[in-house]
mmCIF file of C-alpha atoms and ligand atoms in Angstrom:
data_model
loop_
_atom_site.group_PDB
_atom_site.id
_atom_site.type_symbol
_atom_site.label_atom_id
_atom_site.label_comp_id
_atom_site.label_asym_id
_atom_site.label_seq_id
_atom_site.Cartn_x
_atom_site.Cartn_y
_atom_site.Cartn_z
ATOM 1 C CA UNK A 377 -10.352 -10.266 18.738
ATOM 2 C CA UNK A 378 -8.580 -11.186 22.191
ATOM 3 C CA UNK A 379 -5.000 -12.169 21.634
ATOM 4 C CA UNK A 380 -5.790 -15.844 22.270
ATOM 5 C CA UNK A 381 -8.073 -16.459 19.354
ATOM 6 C CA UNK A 382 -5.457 -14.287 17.066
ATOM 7 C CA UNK A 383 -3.033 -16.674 18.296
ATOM 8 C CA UNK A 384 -4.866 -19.432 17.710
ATOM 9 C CA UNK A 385 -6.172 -18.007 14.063
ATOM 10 C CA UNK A 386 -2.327 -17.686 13.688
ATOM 11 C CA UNK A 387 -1.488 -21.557 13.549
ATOM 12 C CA UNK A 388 -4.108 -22.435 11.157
ATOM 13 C CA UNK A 389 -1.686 -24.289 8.579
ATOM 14 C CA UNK A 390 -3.741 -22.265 4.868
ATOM 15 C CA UNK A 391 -1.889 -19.279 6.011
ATOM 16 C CA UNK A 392 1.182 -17.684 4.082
ATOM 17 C CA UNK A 393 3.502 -16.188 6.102
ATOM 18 C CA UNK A 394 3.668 -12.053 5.703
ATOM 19 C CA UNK A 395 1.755 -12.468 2.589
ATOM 20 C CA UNK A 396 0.258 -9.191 3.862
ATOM 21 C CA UNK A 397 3.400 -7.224 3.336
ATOM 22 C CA UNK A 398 4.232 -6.740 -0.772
ATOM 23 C CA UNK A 399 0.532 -6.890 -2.075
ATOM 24 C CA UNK A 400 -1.454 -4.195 -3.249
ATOM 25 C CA UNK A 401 -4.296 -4.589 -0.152
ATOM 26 C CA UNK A 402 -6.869 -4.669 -2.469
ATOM 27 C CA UNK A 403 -8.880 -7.408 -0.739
ATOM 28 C CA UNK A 404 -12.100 -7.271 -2.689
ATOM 29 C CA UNK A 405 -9.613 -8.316 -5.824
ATOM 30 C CA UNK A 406 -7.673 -10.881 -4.035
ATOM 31 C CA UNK A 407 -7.217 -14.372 -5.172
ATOM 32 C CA UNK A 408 -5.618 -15.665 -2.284
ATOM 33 C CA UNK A 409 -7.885 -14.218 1.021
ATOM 34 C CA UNK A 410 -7.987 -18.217 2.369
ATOM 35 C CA UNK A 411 -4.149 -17.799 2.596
ATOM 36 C CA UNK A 412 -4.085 -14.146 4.599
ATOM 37 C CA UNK A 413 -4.038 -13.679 8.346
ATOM 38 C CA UNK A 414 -4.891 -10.277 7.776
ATOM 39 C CA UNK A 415 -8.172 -11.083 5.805
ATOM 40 C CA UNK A 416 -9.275 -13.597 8.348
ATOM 41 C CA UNK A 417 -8.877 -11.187 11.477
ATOM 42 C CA UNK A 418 -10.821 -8.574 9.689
ATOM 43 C CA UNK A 419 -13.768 -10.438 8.431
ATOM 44 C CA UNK A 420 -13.676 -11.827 11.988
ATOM 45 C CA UNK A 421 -13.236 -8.604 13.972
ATOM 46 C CA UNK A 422 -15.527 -6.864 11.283
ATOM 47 C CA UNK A 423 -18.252 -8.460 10.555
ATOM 48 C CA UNK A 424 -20.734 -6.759 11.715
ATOM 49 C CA UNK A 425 -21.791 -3.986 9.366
ATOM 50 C CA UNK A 426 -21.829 -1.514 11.559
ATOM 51 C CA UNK A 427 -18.059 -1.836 12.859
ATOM 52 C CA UNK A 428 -17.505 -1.039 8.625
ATOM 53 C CA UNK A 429 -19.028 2.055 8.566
ATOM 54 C CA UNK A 430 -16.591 4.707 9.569
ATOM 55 C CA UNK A 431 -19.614 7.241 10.674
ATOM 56 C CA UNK A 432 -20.473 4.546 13.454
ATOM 57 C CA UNK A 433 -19.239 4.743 16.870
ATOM 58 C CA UNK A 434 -19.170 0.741 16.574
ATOM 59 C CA UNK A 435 -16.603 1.368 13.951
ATOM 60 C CA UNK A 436 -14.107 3.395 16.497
ATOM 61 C CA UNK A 437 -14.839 1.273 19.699
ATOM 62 C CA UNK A 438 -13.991 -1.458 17.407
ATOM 63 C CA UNK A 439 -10.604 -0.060 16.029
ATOM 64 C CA UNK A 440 -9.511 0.869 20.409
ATOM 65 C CA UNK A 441 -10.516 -3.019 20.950
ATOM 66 C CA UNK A 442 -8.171 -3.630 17.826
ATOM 67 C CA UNK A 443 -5.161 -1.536 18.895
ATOM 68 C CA UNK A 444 -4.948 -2.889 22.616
ATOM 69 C CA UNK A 445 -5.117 -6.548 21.464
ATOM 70 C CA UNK A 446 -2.338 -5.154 19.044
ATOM 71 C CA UNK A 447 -0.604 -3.503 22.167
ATOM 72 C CA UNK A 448 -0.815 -6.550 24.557
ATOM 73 C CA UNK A 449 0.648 -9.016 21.793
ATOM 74 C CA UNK A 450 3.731 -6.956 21.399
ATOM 75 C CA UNK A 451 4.030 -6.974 25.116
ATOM 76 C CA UNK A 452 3.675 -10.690 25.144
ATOM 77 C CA UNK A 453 6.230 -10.788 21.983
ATOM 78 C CA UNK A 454 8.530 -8.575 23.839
ATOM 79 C CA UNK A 455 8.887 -10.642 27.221
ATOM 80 C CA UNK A 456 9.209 -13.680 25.150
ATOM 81 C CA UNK A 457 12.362 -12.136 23.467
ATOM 82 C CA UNK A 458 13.300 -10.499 26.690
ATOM 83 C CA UNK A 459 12.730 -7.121 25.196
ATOM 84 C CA UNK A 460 12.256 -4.322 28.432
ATOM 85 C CA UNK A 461 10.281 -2.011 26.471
ATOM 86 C CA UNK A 462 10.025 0.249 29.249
ATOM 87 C CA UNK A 463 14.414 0.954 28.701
ATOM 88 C CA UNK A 464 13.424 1.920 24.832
ATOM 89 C CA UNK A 465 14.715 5.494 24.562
ATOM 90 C CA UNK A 466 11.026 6.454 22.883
ATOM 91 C CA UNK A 467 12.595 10.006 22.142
ATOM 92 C CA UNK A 468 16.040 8.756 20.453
ATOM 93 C CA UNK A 469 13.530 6.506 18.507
ATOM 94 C CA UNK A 470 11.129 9.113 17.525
ATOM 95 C CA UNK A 471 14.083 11.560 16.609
ATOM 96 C CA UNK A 472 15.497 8.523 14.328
ATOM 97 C CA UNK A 473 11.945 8.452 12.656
ATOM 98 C CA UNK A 474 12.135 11.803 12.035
ATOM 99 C CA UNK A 475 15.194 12.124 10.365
ATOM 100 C CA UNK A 476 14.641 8.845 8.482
ATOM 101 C CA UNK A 477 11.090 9.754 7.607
ATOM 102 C CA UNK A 478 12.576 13.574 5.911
ATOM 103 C CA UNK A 479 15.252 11.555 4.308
ATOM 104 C CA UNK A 480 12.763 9.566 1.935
ATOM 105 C CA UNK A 481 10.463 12.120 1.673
ATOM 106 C CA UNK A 482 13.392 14.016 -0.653
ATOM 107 C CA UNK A 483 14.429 11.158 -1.841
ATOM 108 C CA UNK A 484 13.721 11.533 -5.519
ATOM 109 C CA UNK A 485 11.625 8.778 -6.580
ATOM 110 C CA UNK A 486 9.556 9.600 -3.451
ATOM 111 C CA UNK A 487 9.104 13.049 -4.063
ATOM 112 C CA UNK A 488 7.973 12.006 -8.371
ATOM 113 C CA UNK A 489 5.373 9.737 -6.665
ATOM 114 C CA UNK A 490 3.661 12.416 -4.207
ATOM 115 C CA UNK A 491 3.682 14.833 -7.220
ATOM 116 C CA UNK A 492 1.854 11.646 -9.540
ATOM 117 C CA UNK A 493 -0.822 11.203 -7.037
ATOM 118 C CA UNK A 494 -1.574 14.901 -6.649
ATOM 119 C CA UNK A 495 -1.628 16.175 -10.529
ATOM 120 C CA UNK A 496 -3.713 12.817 -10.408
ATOM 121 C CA UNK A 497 -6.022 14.301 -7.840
ATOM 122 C CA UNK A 498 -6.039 17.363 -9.878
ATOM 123 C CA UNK A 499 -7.595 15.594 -12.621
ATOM 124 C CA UNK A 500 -10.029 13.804 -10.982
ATOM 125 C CA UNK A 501 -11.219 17.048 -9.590
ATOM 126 C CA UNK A 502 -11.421 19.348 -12.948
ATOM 127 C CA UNK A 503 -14.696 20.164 -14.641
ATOM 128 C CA UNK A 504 -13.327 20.233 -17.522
ATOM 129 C CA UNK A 505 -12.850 16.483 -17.177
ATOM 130 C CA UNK A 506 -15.630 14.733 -19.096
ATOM 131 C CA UNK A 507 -14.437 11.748 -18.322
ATOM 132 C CA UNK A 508 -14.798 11.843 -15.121
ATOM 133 C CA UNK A 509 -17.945 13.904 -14.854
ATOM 134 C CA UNK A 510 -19.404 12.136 -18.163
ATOM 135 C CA UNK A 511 -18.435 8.926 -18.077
ATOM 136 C CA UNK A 512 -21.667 7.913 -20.025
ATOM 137 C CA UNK A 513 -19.706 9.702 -23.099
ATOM 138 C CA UNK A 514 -17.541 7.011 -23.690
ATOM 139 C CA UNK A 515 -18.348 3.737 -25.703
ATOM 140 C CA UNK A 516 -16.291 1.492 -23.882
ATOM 141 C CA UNK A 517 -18.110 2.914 -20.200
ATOM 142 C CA UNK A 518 -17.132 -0.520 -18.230
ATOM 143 C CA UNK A 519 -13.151 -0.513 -19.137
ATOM 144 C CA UNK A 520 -13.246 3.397 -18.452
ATOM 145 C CA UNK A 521 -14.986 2.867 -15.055
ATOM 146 C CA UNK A 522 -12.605 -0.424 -14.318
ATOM 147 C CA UNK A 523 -9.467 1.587 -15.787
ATOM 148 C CA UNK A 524 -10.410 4.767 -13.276
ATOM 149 C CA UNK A 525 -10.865 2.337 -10.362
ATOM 150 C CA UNK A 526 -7.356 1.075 -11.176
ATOM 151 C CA UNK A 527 -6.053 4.322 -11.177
ATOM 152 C CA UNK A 528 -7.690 5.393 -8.453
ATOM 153 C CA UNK A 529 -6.654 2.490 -6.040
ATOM 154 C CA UNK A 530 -2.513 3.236 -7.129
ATOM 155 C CA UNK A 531 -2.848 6.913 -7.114
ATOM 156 C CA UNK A 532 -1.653 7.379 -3.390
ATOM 157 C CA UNK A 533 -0.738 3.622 -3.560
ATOM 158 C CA UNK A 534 2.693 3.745 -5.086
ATOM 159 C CA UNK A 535 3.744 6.974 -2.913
ATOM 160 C CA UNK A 536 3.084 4.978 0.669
ATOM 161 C CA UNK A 537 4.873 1.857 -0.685
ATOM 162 C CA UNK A 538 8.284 3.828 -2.292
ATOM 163 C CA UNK A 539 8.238 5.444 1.458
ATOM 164 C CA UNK A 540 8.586 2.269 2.854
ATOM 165 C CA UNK A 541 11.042 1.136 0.151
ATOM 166 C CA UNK A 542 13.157 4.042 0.671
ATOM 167 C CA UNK A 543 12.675 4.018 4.652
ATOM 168 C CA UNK A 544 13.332 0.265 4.591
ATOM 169 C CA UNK A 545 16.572 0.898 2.956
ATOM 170 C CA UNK A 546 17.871 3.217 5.217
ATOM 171 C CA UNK A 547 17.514 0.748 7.908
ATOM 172 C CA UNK A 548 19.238 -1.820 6.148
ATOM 173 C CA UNK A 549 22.215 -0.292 5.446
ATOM 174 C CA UNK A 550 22.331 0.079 9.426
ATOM 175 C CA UNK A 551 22.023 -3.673 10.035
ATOM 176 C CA UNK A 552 23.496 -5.153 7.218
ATOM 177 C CA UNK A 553 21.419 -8.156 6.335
ATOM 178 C CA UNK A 554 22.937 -9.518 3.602
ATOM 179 C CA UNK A 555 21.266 -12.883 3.432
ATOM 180 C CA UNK A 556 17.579 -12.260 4.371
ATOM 181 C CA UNK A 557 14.866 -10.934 1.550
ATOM 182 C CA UNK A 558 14.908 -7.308 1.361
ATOM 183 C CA UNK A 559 11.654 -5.512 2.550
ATOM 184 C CA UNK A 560 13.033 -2.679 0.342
ATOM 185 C CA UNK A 561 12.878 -4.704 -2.468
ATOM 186 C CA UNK A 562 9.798 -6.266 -1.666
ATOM 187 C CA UNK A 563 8.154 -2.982 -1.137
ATOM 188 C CA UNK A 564 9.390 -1.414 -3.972
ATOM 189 C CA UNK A 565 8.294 -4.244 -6.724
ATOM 190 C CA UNK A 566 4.951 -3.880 -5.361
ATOM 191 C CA UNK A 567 5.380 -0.256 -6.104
ATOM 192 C CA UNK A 568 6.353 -0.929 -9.947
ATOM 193 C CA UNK A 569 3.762 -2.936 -10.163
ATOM 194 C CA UNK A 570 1.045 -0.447 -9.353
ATOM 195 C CA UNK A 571 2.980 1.432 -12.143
ATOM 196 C CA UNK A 572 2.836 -0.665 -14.280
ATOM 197 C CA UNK A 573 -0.872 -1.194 -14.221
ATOM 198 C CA UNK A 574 -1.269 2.201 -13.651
ATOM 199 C CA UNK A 575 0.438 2.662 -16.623
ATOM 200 C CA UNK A 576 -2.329 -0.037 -18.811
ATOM 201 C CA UNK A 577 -4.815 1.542 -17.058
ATOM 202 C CA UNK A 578 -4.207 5.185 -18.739
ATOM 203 C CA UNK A 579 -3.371 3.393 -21.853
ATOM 204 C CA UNK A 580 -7.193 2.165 -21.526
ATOM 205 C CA UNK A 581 -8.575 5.265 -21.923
ATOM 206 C CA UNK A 582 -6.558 7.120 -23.594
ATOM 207 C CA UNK A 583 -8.903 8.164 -26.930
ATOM 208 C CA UNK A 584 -11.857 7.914 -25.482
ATOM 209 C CA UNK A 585 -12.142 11.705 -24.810
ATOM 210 C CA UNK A 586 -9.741 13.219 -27.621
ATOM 211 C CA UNK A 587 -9.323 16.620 -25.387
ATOM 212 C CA UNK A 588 -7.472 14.167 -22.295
ATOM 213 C CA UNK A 589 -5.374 12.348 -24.727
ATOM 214 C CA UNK A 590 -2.619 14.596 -24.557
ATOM 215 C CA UNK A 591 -2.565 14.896 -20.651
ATOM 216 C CA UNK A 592 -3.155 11.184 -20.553
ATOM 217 C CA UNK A 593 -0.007 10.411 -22.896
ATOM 218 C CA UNK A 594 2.052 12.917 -20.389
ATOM 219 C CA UNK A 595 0.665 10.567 -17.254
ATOM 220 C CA UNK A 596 1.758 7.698 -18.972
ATOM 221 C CA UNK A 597 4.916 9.587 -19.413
ATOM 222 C CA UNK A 598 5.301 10.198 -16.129
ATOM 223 C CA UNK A 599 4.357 7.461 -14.618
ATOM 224 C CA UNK A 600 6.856 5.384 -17.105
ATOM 225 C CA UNK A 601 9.785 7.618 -15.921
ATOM 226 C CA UNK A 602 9.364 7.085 -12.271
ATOM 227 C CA UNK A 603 9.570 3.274 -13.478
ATOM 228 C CA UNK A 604 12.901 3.504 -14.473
ATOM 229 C CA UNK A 605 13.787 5.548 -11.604
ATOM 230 C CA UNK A 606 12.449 2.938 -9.482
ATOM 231 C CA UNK A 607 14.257 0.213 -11.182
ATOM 232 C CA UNK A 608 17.462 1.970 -10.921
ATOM 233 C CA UNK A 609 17.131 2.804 -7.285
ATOM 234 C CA UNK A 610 16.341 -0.557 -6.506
ATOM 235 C CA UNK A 611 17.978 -2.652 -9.091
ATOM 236 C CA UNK A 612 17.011 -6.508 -7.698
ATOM 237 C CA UNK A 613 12.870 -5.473 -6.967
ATOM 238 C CA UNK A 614 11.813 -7.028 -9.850
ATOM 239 C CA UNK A 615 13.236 -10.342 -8.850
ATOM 240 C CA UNK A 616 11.973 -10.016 -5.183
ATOM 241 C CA UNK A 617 9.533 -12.898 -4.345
ATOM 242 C CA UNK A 618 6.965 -11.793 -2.923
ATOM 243 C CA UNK A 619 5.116 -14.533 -0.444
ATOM 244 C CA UNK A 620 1.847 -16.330 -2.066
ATOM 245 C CA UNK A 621 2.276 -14.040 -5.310
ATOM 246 C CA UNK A 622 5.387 -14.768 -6.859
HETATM 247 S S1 SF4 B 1220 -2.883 -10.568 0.678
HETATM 248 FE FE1 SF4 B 1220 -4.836 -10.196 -0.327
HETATM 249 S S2 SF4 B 1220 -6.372 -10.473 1.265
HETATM 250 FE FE2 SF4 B 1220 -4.388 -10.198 2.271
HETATM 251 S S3 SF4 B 1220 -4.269 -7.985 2.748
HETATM 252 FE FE3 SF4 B 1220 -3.300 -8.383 0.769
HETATM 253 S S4 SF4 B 1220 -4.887 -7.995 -0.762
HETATM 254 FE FE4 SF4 B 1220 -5.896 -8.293 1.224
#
């Protein structure tokens, strides 16, 4: 999509404004796609199956297309604000990636998250699982398949979004604004939330296979732990409000 039609897509009035940033991206579950930017542009730039399937060189030419429209509008953005790009100090910046980027990664509730989603992974890959390899086995087979999918969606989820909680911190310590919405906050109640239905999603299948109950009960656990680390990191999440959601 040339930068002109985005731009134009941009000032229809049905859209919410960065209600892209604290929701949980699952699009196919969304009830409020008419409101998204983000939605529109990709059923526009994508709607041809073939730029969907990741196998297909259509996919890749489509995704260069993508990232020089993205390019040329922060150009555009950055002469309107009188920004010289060219006088960024790209290696300073990297360099204060970096560093900010290690910092989260030990933070603690990041580090609890990247160990949920891989004992999760774990799971999902053991023979032993039946399951996962049986699914038939169970009685209630739809609420096991939709409680996996839920699962599945948050497992890597909740990780990516306490990085950018953490992160997002960092930098606002550094700038100090007191006023504005936090996008730590933000970030991290969508975080709980995927907890939290992670959480009601292992509660919906625990007993169904009486050999996973105890590792399910210990995910729960988990999972209910890194909760309350959450909410103590980031005290005011809950009460974030959270554009076209909240
Ligand atoms: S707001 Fe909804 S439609 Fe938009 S990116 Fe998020 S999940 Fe997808």
């Amino acid at each position: 999509m040339d930068k002109d039609r985005l731009k134009k897509l941009a000032r229809e009035k049905r859209f919410t404004p960065g209600i892209y940033n604290y929701c949980d991206r699952w699009c196919e579950r969304c009830t409020q796609t008419f409101h998204c930017l983000n939605f529109a542009c990709s059923e526009e730039e994508f709607a041809d199956p073939e730029t969907r399937d990741i196998e297909n060189e259509a996919f890749w030419s489509k995704l260069s297309e993508a990232f020089r429209d993205a390019l040329e509008l922060l150009k555009d953005a950055a002469d309107e604000h009188g920004i010289d790009l060219d006088s960024i100090d790209t290696e300073q910046s990297y360099g204060e990636l970096e560093r900010k980027d290690a910092m989260a990664k030990s933070h603690e509730v990041c580090r609890a998250a990247k160990v949920y989603s891989d004992i999760v992974q774990d799971w999902f890959a053991s023979p032993a699982n039946l399951l996962v390899a049986h699914p038939g086995l169970a009685e209630e087979e739809a609420s096991l398949e939709e409680a996996m999918e839920v699962i599945r969606w948050y497992q890597h989820f909740i990780y990516v979004k306490l990085m950018r909680a953490v992160r997002g911190e960092l930098d606002e310590r550094e700038e100090a604004l007191d006023d504005l919405p936090k996008d730590s906050e933000g970030s991290a109640k969508i975080a709980l939330i995927a907890i939290d239905r992670s959480i009601g999603a292992w509660g919906t299948i625990y007993g169904l296979d009486s050999f996973q109950n105890e590792k399910i009960l210990r995910f729960i656990a988990y999972l209910d732990r890194l909760r309350e680390e959450v909410e103590e990191t980031f005290p005011s999440a809950r009460s974030f409000v959270r554009p076209g959601f909240d």
